[in-house]
Amino acid sequence: MISTFNNPELELYFIHASDKKQVWDEIVLSGIKTYFSNHYPNIKTNYGVIESTDSPEKISEFVESMKVDILAFNTRRKNMFARIFNPGLAYKMIYHSDIPLFVTHV
């Protein structure tokens, strides 16, 4: 799938939403960036931490400031009641985003 995005203008931003900034988050994101740099040297990568776990507005601000073209989410499968009473951030972004979303289940 990465070969589809083999474009010199492509830049991947890995973001993590968290209540507070933690060192471990930075370490993990830095490791992901290093992995992509080693395995896919043609693709520029960067990362950031957003200090909000449930705010589509904060993610929208990040998307606009970094001029992101597509937004990808990993989501966990939930049962019916969890989906009704506690929708995930990816679901909320459907209504707050003007750019395409790519959502995968893990």
Short mmCIF file of C-alpha atoms in Angstrom, two decimals:
data_model
loop_
_atom_site.label_atom_id
_atom_site.label_comp_id
_atom_site.label_asym_id
_atom_site.label_seq_id
_atom_site.Cartn_x
_atom_site.Cartn_y
_atom_site.Cartn_z
CA MET A 1 0.00 0.00 0.00
CA ILE A 2 2.91 2.36 0.69
CA SER A 3 4.04 2.02 -2.93
CA THR A 4 0.75 3.66 -3.92
CA PHE A 5 1.85 6.75 -2.02
CA ASN A 6 5.37 6.84 -3.49
CA ASN A 7 5.21 10.56 -4.15
CA PRO A 8 8.09 12.94 -3.38
CA GLU A 9 5.60 15.54 -2.11
CA LEU A 10 4.02 13.11 0.35
CA GLU A 11 4.65 13.69 4.04
CA LEU A 12 3.20 11.44 6.74
CA TYR A 13 2.29 12.94 10.10
CA PHE A 14 1.82 10.52 12.97
CA ILE A 15 -0.23 12.09 15.74
CA HIS A 16 -1.17 10.83 19.15
CA ALA A 17 -4.01 12.30 21.19
CA SER A 18 -3.37 12.22 24.93
CA ASP A 19 -4.68 13.96 28.07
CA LYS A 20 -1.19 15.13 28.94
CA LYS A 21 2.17 15.03 27.24
CA GLN A 22 4.17 11.97 28.27
CA VAL A 23 7.74 11.03 27.43
CA TRP A 24 6.69 7.51 26.40
CA ASP A 25 4.41 8.90 23.67
CA GLU A 26 7.33 10.84 22.20
CA ILE A 27 9.57 7.74 22.30
CA VAL A 28 7.01 5.56 20.50
CA LEU A 29 6.31 8.19 17.83
CA SER A 30 10.01 8.77 17.33
CA GLY A 31 10.48 5.02 16.87
CA ILE A 32 7.73 4.91 14.26
CA LYS A 33 9.33 7.83 12.44
CA THR A 34 12.72 6.09 12.49
CA TYR A 35 11.17 2.85 11.17
CA PHE A 36 9.56 4.65 8.24
CA SER A 37 12.76 6.59 7.51
CA ASN A 38 14.74 3.34 7.35
CA HIS A 39 12.22 1.28 5.36
CA TYR A 40 10.70 4.00 3.16
CA PRO A 41 13.42 6.65 2.65
CA ASN A 42 11.45 8.41 -0.12
CA ILE A 43 8.60 9.33 2.23
CA LYS A 44 9.03 12.24 4.62
CA THR A 45 7.65 11.59 8.10
CA ASN A 46 6.94 13.71 11.14
CA TYR A 47 4.98 13.34 14.36
CA GLY A 48 3.13 15.33 16.98
CA VAL A 49 1.18 14.94 20.21
CA ILE A 50 -2.22 16.59 20.62
CA GLU A 51 -3.15 17.27 24.23
CA SER A 52 -6.79 16.22 23.98
CA THR A 53 -8.23 12.72 23.75
CA ASP A 54 -11.75 13.48 22.64
CA SER A 55 -11.68 16.74 20.71
CA PRO A 56 -12.29 16.71 16.97
CA GLU A 57 -11.69 20.46 17.00
CA LYS A 58 -8.06 20.03 18.17
CA ILE A 59 -7.41 17.49 15.43
CA SER A 60 -9.05 19.77 12.86
CA GLU A 61 -6.77 22.62 13.99
CA PHE A 62 -3.73 20.36 13.55
CA VAL A 63 -4.95 19.21 10.12
CA GLU A 64 -5.42 22.80 8.96
CA SER A 65 -2.10 24.04 10.35
CA MET A 66 -0.11 21.20 8.75
CA LYS A 67 -2.11 21.21 5.49
CA VAL A 68 -2.94 17.50 5.78
CA ASP A 69 -4.58 15.94 2.70
CA ILE A 70 -5.90 12.67 4.17
CA LEU A 71 -6.48 11.58 7.75
CA ALA A 72 -6.06 7.94 8.84
CA PHE A 73 -7.37 6.40 12.06
CA ASN A 74 -6.95 3.08 13.80
CA THR A 75 -10.04 2.09 15.74
CA ARG A 76 -10.90 -0.78 18.03
CA ARG A 77 -14.02 -2.83 17.51
CA LYS A 78 -16.74 -2.02 20.01
CA ASN A 79 -20.00 -3.70 20.88
CA MET A 80 -23.30 -2.07 19.93
CA PHE A 81 -23.85 -0.26 23.24
CA ALA A 82 -20.34 1.19 23.28
CA ARG A 83 -20.82 2.53 19.75
CA ILE A 84 -24.12 4.17 20.69
CA PHE A 85 -23.12 5.72 24.02
CA ASN A 86 -19.41 6.31 23.48
CA PRO A 87 -18.60 6.94 19.82
CA GLY A 88 -14.92 6.99 18.96
CA LEU A 89 -12.89 9.91 17.72
CA ALA A 90 -12.86 8.57 14.15
CA TYR A 91 -16.67 8.58 14.12
CA LYS A 92 -16.75 12.14 15.44
CA MET A 93 -14.24 13.27 12.82
CA ILE A 94 -16.63 12.19 10.06
CA TYR A 95 -18.75 15.21 10.94
CA HIS A 96 -15.88 17.63 11.66
CA SER A 97 -13.50 16.97 8.79
CA ASP A 98 -13.47 18.38 5.28
CA ILE A 99 -10.75 16.00 4.10
CA PRO A 100 -10.97 12.26 3.30
CA LEU A 101 -10.71 9.81 6.20
CA PHE A 102 -9.09 6.37 6.06
CA VAL A 103 -10.28 4.24 8.98
CA THR A 104 -8.98 0.75 9.80
CA HIS A 105 -9.98 -1.63 12.57
CA VAL A 106 -7.36 -3.19 14.83
#
